[in-house]
Every structure is written in C-alpha cells, then in structure tokens.
XYZ file of C-alpha atoms in Angstrom:
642
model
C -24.330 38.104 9.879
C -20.752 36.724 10.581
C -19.769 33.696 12.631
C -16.164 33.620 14.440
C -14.375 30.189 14.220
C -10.633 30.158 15.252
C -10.356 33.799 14.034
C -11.814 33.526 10.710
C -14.804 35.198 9.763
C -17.813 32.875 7.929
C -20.844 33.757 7.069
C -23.887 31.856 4.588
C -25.079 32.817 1.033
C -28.656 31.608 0.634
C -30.242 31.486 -2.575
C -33.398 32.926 -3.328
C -34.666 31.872 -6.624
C -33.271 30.910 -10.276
C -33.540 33.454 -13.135
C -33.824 30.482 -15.627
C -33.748 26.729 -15.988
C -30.309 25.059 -14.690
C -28.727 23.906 -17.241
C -27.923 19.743 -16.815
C -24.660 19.841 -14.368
C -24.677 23.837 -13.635
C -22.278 23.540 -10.821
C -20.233 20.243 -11.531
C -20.075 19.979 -15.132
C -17.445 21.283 -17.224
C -17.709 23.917 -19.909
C -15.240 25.000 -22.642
C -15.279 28.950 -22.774
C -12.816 30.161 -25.803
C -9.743 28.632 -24.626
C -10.632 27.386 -20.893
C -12.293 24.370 -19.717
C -13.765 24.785 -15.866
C -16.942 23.989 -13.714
C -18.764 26.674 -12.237
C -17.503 25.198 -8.933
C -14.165 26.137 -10.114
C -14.795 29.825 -10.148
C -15.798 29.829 -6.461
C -13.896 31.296 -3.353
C -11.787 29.038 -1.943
C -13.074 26.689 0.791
C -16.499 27.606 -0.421
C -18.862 24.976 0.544
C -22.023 24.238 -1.181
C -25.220 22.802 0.472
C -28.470 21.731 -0.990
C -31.385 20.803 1.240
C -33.872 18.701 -0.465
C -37.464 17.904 1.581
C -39.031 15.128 0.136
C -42.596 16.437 0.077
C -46.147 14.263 -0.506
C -46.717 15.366 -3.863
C -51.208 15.758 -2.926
C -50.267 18.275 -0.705
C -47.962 20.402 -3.464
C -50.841 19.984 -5.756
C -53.302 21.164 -3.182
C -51.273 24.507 -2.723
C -50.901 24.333 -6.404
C -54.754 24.380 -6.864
C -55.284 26.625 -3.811
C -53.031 29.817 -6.021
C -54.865 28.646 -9.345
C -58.379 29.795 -7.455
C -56.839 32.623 -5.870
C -55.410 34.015 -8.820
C -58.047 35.682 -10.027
C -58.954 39.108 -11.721
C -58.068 41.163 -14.849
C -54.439 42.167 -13.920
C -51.375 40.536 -15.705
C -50.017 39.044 -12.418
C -52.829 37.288 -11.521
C -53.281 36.057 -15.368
C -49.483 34.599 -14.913
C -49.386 33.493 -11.837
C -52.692 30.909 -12.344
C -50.611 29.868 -16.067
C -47.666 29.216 -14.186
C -49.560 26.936 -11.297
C -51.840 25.400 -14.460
C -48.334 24.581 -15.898
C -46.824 23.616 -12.912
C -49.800 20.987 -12.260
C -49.407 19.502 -15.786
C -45.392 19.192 -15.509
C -46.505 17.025 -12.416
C -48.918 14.927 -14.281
C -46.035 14.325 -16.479
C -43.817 12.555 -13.333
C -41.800 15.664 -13.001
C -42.206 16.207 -9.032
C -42.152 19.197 -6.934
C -39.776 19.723 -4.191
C -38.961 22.028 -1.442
C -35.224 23.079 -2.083
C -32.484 25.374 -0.463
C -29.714 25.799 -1.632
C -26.872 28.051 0.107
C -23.292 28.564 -0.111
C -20.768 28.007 3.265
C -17.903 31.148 2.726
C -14.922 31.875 4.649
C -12.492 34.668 4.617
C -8.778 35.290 6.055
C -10.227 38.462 7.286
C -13.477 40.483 7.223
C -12.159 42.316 3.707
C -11.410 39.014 2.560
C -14.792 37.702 3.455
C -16.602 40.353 1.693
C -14.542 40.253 -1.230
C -15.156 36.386 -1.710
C -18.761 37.037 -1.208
C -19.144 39.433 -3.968
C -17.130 37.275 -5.855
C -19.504 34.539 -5.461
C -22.437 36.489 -5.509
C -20.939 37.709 -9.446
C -20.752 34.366 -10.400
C -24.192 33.057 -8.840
C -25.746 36.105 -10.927
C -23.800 35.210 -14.147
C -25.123 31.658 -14.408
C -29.005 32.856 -13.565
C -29.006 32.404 -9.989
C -30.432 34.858 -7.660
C -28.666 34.905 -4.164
C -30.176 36.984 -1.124
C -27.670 40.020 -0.632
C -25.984 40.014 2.642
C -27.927 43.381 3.712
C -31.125 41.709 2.882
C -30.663 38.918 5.172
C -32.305 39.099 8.668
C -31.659 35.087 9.201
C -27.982 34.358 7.904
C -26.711 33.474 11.309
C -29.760 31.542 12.052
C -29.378 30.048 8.500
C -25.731 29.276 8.808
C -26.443 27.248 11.817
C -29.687 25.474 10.335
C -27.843 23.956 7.242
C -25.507 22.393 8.970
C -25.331 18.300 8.603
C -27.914 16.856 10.927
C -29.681 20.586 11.812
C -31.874 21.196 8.972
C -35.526 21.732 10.468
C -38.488 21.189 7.157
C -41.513 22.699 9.623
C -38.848 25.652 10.780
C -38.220 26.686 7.538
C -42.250 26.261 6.345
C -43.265 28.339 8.594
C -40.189 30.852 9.674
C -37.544 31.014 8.051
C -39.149 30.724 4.550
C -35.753 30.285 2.767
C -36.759 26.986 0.607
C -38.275 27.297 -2.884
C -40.542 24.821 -4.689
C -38.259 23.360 -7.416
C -38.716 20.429 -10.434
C -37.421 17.098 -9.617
C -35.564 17.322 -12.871
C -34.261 20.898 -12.444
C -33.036 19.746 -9.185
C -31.016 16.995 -10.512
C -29.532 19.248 -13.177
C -28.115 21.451 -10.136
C -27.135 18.702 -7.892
C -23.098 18.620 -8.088
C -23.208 15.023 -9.615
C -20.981 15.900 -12.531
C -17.752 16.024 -11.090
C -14.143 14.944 -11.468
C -13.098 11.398 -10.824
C -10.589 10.541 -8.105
C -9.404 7.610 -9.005
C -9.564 3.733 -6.848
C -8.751 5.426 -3.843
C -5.374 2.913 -3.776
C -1.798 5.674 -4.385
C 0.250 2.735 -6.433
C -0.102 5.921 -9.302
C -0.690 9.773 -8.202
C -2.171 11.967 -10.731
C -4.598 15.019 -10.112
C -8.125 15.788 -11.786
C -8.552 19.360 -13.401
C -10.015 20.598 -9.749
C -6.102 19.676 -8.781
C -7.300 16.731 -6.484
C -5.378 13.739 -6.323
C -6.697 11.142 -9.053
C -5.041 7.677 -7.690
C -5.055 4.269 -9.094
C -2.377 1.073 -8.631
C -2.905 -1.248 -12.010
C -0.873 -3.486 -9.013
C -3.140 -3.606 -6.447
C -5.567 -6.426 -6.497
C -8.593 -4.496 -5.726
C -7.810 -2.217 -8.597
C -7.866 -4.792 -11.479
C -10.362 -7.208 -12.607
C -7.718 -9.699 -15.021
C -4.121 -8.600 -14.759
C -1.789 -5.774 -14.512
C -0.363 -5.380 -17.529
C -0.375 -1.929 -19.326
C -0.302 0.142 -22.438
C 1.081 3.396 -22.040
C 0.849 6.016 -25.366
C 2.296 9.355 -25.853
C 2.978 10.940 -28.942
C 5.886 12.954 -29.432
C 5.883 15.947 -27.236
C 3.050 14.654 -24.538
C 5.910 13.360 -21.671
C 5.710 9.859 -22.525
C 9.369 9.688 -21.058
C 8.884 11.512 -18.457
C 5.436 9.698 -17.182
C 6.790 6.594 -17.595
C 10.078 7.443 -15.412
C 7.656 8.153 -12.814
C 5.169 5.090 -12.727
C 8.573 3.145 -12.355
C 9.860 5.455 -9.322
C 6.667 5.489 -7.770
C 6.466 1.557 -8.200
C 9.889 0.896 -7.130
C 9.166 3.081 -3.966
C 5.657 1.074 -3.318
C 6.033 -2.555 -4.087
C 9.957 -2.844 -4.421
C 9.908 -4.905 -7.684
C 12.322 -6.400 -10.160
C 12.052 -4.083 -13.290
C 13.117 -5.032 -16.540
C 13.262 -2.014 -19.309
C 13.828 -3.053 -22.493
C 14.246 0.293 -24.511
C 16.157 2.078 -27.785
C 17.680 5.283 -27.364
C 18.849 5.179 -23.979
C 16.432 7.439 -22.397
C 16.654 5.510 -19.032
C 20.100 5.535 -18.420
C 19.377 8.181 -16.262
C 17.349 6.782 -14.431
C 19.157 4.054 -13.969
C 22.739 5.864 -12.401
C 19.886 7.732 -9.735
C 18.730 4.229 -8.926
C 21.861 3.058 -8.217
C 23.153 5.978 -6.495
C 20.291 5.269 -4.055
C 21.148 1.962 -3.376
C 18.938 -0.051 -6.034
C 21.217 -2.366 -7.796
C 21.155 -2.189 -11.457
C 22.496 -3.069 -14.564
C 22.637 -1.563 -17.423
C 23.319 -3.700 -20.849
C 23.342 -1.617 -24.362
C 23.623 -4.589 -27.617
C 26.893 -3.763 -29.609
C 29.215 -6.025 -31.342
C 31.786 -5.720 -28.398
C 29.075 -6.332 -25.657
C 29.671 -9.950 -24.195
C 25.962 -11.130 -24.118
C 24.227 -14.256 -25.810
C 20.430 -14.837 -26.077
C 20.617 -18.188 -27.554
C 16.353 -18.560 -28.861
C 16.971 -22.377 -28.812
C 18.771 -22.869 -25.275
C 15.845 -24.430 -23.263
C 15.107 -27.226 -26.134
C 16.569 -29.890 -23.532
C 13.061 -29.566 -21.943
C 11.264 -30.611 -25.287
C 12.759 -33.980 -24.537
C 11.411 -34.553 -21.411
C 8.252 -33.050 -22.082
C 8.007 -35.404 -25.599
C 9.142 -38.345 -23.279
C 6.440 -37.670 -20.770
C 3.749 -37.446 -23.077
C 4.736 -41.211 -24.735
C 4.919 -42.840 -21.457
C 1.078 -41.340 -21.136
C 0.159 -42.047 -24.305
C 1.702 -45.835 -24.667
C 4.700 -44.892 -26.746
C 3.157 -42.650 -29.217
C 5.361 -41.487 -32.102
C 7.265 -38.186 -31.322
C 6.339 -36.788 -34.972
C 2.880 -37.763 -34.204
C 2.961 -35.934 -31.127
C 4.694 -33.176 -32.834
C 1.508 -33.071 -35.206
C -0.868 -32.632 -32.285
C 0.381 -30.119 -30.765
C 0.742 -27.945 -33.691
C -2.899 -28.118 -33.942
C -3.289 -27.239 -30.388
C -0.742 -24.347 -30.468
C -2.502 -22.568 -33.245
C -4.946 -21.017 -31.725
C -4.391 -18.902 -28.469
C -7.490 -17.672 -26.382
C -8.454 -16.586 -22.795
C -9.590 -19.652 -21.916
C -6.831 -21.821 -22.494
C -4.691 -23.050 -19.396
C -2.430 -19.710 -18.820
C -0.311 -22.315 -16.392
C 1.059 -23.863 -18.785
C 4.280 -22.489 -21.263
C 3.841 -23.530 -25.118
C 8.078 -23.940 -25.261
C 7.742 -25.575 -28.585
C 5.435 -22.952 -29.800
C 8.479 -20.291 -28.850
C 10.677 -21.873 -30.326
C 9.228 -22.528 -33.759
C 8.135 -18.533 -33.615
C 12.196 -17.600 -33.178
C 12.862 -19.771 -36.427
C 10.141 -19.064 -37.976
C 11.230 -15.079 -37.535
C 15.331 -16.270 -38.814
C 13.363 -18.180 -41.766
C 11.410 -15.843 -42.805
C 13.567 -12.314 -41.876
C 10.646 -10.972 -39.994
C 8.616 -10.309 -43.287
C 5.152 -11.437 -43.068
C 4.348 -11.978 -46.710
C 7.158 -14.729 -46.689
C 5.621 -16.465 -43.164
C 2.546 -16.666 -44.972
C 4.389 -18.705 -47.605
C 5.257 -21.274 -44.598
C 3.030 -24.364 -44.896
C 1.721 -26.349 -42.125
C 4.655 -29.349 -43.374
C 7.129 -26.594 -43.305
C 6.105 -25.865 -39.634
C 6.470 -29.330 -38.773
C 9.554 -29.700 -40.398
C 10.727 -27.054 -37.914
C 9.797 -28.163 -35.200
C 10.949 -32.016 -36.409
C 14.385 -29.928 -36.646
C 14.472 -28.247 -33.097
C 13.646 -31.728 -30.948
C 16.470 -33.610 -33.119
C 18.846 -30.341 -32.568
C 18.226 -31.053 -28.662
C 18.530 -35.161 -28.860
C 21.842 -34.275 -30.738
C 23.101 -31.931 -28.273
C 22.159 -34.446 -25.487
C 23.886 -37.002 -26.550
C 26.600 -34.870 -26.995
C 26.802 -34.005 -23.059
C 26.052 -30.261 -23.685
C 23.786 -28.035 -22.122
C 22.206 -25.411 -24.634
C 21.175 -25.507 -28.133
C 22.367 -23.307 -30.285
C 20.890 -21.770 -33.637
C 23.492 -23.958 -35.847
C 22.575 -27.188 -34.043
C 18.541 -26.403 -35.470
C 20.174 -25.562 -38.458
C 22.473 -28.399 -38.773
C 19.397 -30.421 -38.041
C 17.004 -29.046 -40.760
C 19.860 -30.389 -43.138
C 20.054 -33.897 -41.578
C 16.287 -34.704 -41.080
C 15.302 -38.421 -41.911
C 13.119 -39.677 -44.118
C 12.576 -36.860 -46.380
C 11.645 -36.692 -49.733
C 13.994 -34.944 -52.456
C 11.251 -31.842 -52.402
C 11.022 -31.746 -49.048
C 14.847 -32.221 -48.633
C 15.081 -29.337 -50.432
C 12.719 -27.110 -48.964
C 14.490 -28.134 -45.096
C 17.714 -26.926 -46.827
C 16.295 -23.401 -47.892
C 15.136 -23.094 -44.209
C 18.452 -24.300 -43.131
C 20.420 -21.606 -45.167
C 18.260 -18.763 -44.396
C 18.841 -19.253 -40.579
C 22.767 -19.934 -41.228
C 22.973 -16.255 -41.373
C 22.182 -16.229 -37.576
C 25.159 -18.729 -36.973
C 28.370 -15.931 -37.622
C 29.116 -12.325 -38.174
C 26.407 -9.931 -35.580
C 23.872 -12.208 -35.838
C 25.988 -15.753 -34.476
C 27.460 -13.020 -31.736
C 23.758 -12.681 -30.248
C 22.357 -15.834 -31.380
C 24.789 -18.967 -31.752
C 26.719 -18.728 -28.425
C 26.035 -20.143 -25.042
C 23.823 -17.619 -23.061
C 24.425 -17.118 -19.608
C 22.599 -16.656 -16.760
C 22.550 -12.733 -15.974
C 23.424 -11.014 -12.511
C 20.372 -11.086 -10.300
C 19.728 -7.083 -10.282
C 16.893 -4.730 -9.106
C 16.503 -3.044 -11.922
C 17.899 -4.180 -15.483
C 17.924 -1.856 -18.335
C 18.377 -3.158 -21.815
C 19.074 -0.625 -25.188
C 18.810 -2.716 -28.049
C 21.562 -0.384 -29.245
C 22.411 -1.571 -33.002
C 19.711 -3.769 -33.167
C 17.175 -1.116 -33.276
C 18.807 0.315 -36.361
C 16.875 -0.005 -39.876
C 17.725 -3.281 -41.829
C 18.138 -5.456 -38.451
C 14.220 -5.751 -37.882
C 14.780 -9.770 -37.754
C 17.366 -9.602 -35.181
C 15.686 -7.238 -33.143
C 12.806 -9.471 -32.608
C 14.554 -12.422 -31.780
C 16.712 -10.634 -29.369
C 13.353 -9.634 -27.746
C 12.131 -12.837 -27.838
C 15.631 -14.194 -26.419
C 15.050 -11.122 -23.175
C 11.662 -12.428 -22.677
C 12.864 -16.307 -22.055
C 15.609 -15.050 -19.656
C 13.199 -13.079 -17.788
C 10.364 -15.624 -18.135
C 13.458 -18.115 -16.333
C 13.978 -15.594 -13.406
C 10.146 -14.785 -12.757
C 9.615 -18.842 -12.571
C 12.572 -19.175 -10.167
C 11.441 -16.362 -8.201
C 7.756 -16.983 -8.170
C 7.649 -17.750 -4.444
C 8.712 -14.984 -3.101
C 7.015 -11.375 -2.708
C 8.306 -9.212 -4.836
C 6.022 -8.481 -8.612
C 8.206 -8.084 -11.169
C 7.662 -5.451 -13.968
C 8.627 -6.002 -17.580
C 9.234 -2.623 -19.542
C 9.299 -2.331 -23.194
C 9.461 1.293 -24.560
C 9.539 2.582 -28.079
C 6.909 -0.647 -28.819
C 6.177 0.965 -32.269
C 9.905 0.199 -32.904
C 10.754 -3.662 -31.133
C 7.279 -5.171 -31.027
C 5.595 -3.923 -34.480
C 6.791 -7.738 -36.175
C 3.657 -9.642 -37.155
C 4.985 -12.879 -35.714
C 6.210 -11.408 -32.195
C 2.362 -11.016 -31.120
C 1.698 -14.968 -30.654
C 5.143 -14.956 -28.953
C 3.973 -12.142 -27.027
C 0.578 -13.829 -25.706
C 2.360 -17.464 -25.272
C 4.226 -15.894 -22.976
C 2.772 -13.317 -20.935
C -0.335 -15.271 -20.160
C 1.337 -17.493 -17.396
C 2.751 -13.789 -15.853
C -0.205 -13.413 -14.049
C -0.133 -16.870 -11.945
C 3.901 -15.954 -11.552
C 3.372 -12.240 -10.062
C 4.762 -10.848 -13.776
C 3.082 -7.990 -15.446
C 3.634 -6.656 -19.357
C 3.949 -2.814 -19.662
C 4.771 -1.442 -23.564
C 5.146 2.258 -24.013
C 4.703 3.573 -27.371
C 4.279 6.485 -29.540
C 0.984 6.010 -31.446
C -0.020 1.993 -32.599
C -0.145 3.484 -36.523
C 2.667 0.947 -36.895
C 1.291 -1.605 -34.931
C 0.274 -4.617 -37.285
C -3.723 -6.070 -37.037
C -1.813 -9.147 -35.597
C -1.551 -7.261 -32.498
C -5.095 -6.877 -31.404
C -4.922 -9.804 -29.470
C -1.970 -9.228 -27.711
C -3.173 -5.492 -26.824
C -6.365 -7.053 -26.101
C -4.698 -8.689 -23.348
C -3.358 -5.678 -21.393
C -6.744 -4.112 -19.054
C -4.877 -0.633 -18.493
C -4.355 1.702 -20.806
C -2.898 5.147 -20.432
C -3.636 7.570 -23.449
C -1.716 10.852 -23.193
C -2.956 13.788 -25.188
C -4.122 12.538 -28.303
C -4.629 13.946 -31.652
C -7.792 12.671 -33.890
C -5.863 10.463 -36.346
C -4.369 9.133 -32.545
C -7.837 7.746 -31.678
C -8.371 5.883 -35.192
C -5.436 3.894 -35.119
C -6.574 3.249 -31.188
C -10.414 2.348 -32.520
C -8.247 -0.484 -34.688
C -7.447 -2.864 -31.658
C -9.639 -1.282 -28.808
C -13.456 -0.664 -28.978
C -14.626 2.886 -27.857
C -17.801 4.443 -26.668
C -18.870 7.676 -27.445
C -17.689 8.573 -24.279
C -14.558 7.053 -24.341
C -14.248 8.713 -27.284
C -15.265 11.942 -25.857
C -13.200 11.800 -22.889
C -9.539 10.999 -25.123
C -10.599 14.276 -27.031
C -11.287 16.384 -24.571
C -7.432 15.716 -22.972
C -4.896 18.991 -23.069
C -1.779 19.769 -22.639
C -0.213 23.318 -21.529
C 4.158 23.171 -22.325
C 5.792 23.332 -19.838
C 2.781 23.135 -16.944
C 1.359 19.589 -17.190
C -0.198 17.345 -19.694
C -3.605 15.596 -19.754
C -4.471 11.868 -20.734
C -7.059 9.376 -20.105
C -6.593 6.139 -18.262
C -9.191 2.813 -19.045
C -9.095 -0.683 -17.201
C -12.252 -2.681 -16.809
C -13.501 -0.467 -14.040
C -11.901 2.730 -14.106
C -12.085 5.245 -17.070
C -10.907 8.873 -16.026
C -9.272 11.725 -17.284
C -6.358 12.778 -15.254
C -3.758 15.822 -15.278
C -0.023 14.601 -15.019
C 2.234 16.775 -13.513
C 5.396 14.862 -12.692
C 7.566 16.023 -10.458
C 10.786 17.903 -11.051
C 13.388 14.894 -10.685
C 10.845 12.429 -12.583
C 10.855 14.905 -15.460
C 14.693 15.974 -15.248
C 15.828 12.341 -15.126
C 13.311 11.610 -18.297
C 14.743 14.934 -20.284
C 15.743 13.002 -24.070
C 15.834 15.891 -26.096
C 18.959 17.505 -28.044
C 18.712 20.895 -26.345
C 17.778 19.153 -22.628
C 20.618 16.885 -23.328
C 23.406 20.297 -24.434
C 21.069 21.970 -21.454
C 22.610 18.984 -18.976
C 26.162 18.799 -20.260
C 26.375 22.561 -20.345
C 25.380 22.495 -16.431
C 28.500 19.361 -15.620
C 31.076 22.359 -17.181
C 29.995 25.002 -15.325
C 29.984 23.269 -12.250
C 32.447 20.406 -12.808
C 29.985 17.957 -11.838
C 29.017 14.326 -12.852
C 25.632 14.385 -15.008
C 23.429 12.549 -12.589
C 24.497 16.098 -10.244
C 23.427 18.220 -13.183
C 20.097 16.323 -13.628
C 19.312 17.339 -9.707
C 20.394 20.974 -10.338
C 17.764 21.126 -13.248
C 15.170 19.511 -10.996
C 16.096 22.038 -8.595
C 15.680 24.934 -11.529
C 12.172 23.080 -12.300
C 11.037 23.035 -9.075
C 12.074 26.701 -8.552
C 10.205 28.241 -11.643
C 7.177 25.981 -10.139
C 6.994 27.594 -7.051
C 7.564 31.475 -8.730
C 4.570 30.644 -10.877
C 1.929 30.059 -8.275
C-alpha cells in the first residue's frame, strides 16, 4: 500500500517479531565495525522515520493470558511442550519486575519515486533482517495503508489493534528499553555562539558566552595536538564570535599563525593591530607602571587602621596573598601580589628551583622595594615605575642588616639585567597606552625563542595588565572581551605565571573578560597549573592520543566515560576532525568541519604556506587574495566529494 503526499510516494514497514534479544541501544547506539563507527539508524533510507507504540498494559491481565496458553498448551507434540516453557518463563521473568508490554514498532519510508521507494524499502528491510528483526514484507501486508494512518501522532487506537489489526507484539519492559532510540547523538545547548555537527551530521551547538550555557565563567581550554586543526578551529571560534557578540579580542600568539586572520579582519572593516616583539618594535610593558596605586591603597588602609606601619601592613597582606581560592573576593585585584610575581620571575630567571630558594623575608624585602620605588618616583613628579627604580630601591632599603643588605643587593643585580640591552627595551621604558582596536594580535616574536623563557613571561604578564586596564575602563559598556593565548605549552608553562594567572583572571568575570589558552598537549604544563586550569569550565579536546589523556588526568578528573568519550574521537585528513567538549553541564563529542575560509586563513604549514605564495605569482595577487582562491579550491573539492 502507497500513500501520495505532494508527489512522493510513502508507504509503512511494520515489524512483526524479533529473531533475538535487542541488544542495549540497537537502533541509537553506536558500534565500531572494522574501521567504521555508525548506529543502526545511520544505515537507514533517508527521511526514514521510526515509530514505536508502547500500550501500557495491567500486568493481571498479561498474566491471565499468560496462564490461559500455559493450560492450553497441552499434549505430546514439541510445540505445545515450548510454547507452555516459554509462557512458564515468561511468568517468572514477570515475577522478577521485568513487565510485559504490547509494542509496535514500524518504520515511516519515503521515496523520490515509486523505484526509489521500493529500493529504500528493501534496503531497510536488509538491514532490519541483519540486526534480528523480522519486518512484514510489503506483499504480506493487507493493512499498511490502514497502518500508516494509525501510527500517526495522536491516531494510535490500543482496542483497534487488539482486536483487528493485530500488528502489536507482547515485548519485555527491558527489551523494550534496549530498542527505544535513547542512545543518540548530543546536539549541543541549543544556543549557535559555536556550530559543530554530531556523527549523524546534525548541528551540535554550544556558546561558552551565553549565560544560559555556563554555570561559573567563560573561560576556555582548547587542545590539539599537532595535526588535529588546532589552528584552524580556533580561527573559527574567533570568526564565529566576532560575527555573534562583536568583542574586543586579544591574541597573544608565537609563530604568527593569525596574521592572516588578522589582514581578512581588517579588510572587512574590523580594526586591528597587529604588534610582533623585536628589538626595533617601539613597545614598552613596564611590570612595575601601576605601583602609584600601592600608595594610595597603603594610605587608605592606615587611615582605617589608625596609622598602622606600612611594613606591617606589607606583612599582612603577604599572608593574605598566599593563598588563592574560589571563595575569595574575585572583585578585588591583588596589585601588590602582581607585582612581586614580575620580580620575583626577573629574580629568579623563571627557574623554579631558585623561587623556592626565596624566603618569606626575601618576599617582603620585595615588596618593601616596589612601594619605596613608587614613593620615590612620586616625589619625583613622574608617572610610571620602571624596573630600575625597584631595583634602585632594593639597593637603598633602610634599616637593613649587613646579611640582609646583601641578600637585597643579589636581588637588585639579578633584575639589573632587565634595566638595558633587550630586556630594558621591553621592560625599563615608559609604556604607553595602546590604540583602542577590535582585534589586537600580539607574536611574542624573539621572545618566544629558547634562552628568553624569563622575558617571555614577564612580557605576558606586562599584556595581561594592559588588557586588565582596558577591560576595567571598558567594563560598562556591552561588548565581552576575549583574551587569546595560543601555543600555551610555550608562554604560560613558567611555574610562577599560574598565581599571576588566577590573580588576575578571577575579577574577568565581574568585568565581562574571559581567558581562552590554546595548546598542544599540557605534557609541559607544570603541577602549578592545576589551579589555574581548574579555573577554566570549557574545555575542548581535539583528537587525542592515549599518552594525551594522562597528562589531561594530571589537572582534570575523568570518568570512565569521559574517558571513554576522548578515546573514541577520530579524525579523517583532509574531511573533518573529531574532539570532545566538557563544561559543568555539557560533555559531547562533536565533528569539526570548519569551513573553507576558516581553514585557509588558519593554513601554518611549510607546504600550505609555498602552496599560498605559489598562488600570489601565478595570479599577481596580494596573499590575503590567494588565501580566498584556496578557500575557493577547498570548497570546490567539498562539493565534488559528496
């Protein structure tokens, strides 16, 4: 029997019985066959609809029938022998709280034409047969246009079908929950800040931005080893942001693999600018410029505590600063704690066997040494602080004894070599304020090179203040504001930048600011980072390999199915790659397939790059031209492979 809607042919596949018992999830569930993972569900016809009638029956009167075959089943044959076992059995399962149903269970199908009908049909009468279902062949059944219109929503009829149509079967509670299509693919929150797909290639959604997606904040860990698009995915969270919720974006980066990015941005009308850190590049990120505000602070806090001692106060808050937790006041910025973390870093040369060797005195002596650098400057009538005014005033602290004289002058001559040559460039000159930009891309160009670890933290730590100074002047107004670090297993793998890290992100959440670090793998992450990746509720884990998930199991705590779910991610070259994203509600695997201009404008690899140039000679074009002619060429072989 075939139905006509708007000239396409439909008809109804009812099944009549199972072979065997469903196994847990037969139609939703995935399975891995040799080198292919799919659902049963996968393998239908397309715009095959499946419906599954369940009657909720009094369970005296299925016993009653039960009882009523058990007497009739009687005699010497083997039939009658089985068929009073299997209503013994059936009895005993009930005892046992697994119920009896009526079921049906039947399959919508629709064709482009009648040959396409049929051929759909056998195709899902094939796979029905394969996993142990029986279906009712089409030239067996009298009632499929009576049955097509009876399992429709609202139309389903229990007494009709008792004592007609005949087309449900008594099933097990439990065997009908193992065929119910419960096991199926997440879709995400529902909210398109981020568009993914699931393996059945529906759209998996989530916005870490939208308040009804998180629980704490939106901040974000994004990994990808080599080879999984990390580049790629990450160019198109930010274009898909930037299109969304407009924000300020700052990437902080080492390679220059958003430079790209950055000219399309621009030639759309974003503004942008685009900083690399060499020795001929005019920028300053003084660590000590916002000491001034120690003084009022200090003075604040003696005219509330009745002229307290500034060392004394000094002492206090070292013991409050030491410890950093999720219930502390995330209002509030720890400025002197910042500070003391920047010279601690010059002291020390980032190496965290010689922090350890800092004493609590020697931390005081510090920050003694930063609020007489800023009472010296004042007095002076300038307006910053610069790294040779703290060191100037480690020398020159009063009241010191000849030991600990000496020790301030150690302190004092390790961070003199931050006061001239590359380091005095960055770090001992008066920073100014930089152009108010949409978009501001950072490569920490030299500074990322091997033997300038030290300096490459504190000119992190001097990005975050001057961000930290725009999102405070600009917390009124609408716009979030994103803060990009990629390559974290290169800038923010220093022991001591963690506590920076948390000082300062904490208040981004009152100030509409939210922490995103990309990263290949956290193997070189130290165990002083837990807390800081602690802090961030999303996390986005592109394919992973198994030693991948241990060094993940080191700062996050997975279940088994967690666990599970990060192993079970793929990738295909050159079609899409899989990955797993976790906040505090949302855990889902998800297939990324970026599109063509996200992953042409993300291409960092030697032959993408020759690939690129090769393209602005041929056509004497600028590259940003030649990245759109290989998103056309992506987009092309796309479209020839479905």
């Amino acid at each position: 029997g075939i139905w006509w809607f708007d000239g396409l042919p439909h008809t109804l596949v009812t099944v009549a019985n199972l072979r065997t018992i469903p196994e847990i999830g037969l139609f939703g569930a995935e399975r891995e066959i040799g080198d292919h993972i799919y659902a049963v569900f996968d393998r239908m016809p397309e715009n095959t609809v499946m419906v599954m009638t369940i009657t909720i029956r009094a369970q005296d009167e299925v016993r009653n029938h039960l009882a009523q075959i058990q007497r009739a089943a009687v005699g010497d044959s083997p039939e009658a022998k089985l068929a009073g076992q299997d209503a013994e059995d059936a009895q005993m399962q009930m005892a046992k709280g697994n119920k009896l149903f009526p079921v049906q269970t039947a399959f919508y199908v629709r064709g482009a034409s009648l040959d396409d009908l049929y051929q759909r049909v056998n195709t899902l009468n094939a796979l029905l047969l394969s996993n142990q279902i029986q279906p009712i062949r089409e030239t067996d059944d009298l009632l499929s246009l009576d049955s097509y219109i009876r399992n429709l929503p609202m139309n389903y009829q229990h007494e009709h079908d008792r004592r007609v149509s005949r087309r449900s079967r008594l099933m097990f509670s439990k065997h009908a929950a193992n065929m119910i299509p419960l096991y199926g693919r997440s879709v995400g929150t529902g909210h398109p800040g981020v568009v993914m797909f699931n393996r059945g290639a529906e759209p998996l959604t989530f916005d870490p931005l939208n308040k009804q997606d998180r629980k704490k904040n939106a901040h974000m860990l994004l990994i990808g080893p080599t080879g999984s698009g990390k580049s790629a995915t990450l160019v198109y969270l930010i274009l898909q942001m930037i299109a969304l919720y407009r924000p300020r974006v700052f990437i902080i980066e080492v390679g220059g693999s958003f430079e790209l990015l950055g000219k399309y941005l621009a030639h759309h009308g974003v503004s942008v600018n685009q900083v690399t850190l060499t020795p001929k590049t005019d920028i300053s990120l003084p660590p000590f410029s916002e000491a001034l505000k120690l003084l009022d602070e200090i003075e604040a806090k003696q005219r509330d505590e009745l002229g307290k001692d500034a060392v004394r106060i000094l002492e206090e808050d070292l013991d409050h600063g030491d410890e950093t937790n999720e219930r502390e006041d995330d209002s509030k910025r720890d400025l002197l704690g910042e500070m003391e973390i920047s010279a601690r870093i010059m002291i020390t040369g980032g190496d965290q066997r010689e922090d350890d060797r800092l004493t609590r005195p020697d931390r005081l002596l510090i920050r003694q040494a930063i609020l007489l650098a800023a009472q010296t400057v004042k007095k002076a009538g300038r307006d910053q602080v610069l790294t040779e005014d703290v060191v100037h005033a480690l020398r020159h602290l009063p009241e010191l004894t000849e030991t600990r004289k000496e020790r301030a002058g150690d302190m004092a001559d390790a961070m003199a070599l931050f006061c001239d040559g590359l380091g005095g460039h960055f770090f001992n000159r008066p920073g100014q304020r930089w152009p108010n930009r949409d978009v501001t891309i950072v490569d920490m160009g030299i500074l990322a090179r091997e033997g300038y670890e030290d300096q490459l933290t504190v000119a992190y730590i001097g990005l975050m203040n001057h961000i930290h100074d725009l999102v405070e002047r600009h917390q009124n107004d609408e716009r979030p504001t994103l803060v990009i670090t990629d390559e974290g297993h290169i800038i923010t793998t220093n022991p001591l930048l963690s506590p920076y890290v948390i000082k300062i992100v904490k208040m981004w959440r009152k100030l509409g600011a939210w922490f995103w670090i990309a990263t290949q793998s956290l193997e070189d992450f130290p165990d002083a980072s837990k807390k800081m990746l602690g802090m961030l509720e999303w996390w986005i884990c592109l394919v992973m390999e198994k030693d991948d998930l241990e060094h993940i199991a080191r700062f996050k705590k997975l279940s088994e199915e967690q666990h599970a779910l990060l192993l079970a991610a793929r990738k295909s070259p050159g079609l899409y790659t899989e990955g797993v994203v976790f906040s505090d509600d949302l855990a889902a695997l998800f297939r990324n397939v970026p599109p063509a201009l996200a992953l042409a404008l993300g291409m960092t690899e030697k032959d993408e790059k020759a690939t690129r140039h090769q393209l602005m000679r041929e056509h004497n074009c600028t590259e940003l031209e030649a990245v759109m002619k290989m998103a056309e060429a992506i987009a092309s072989q796309r479209r020839s492979q479905t």
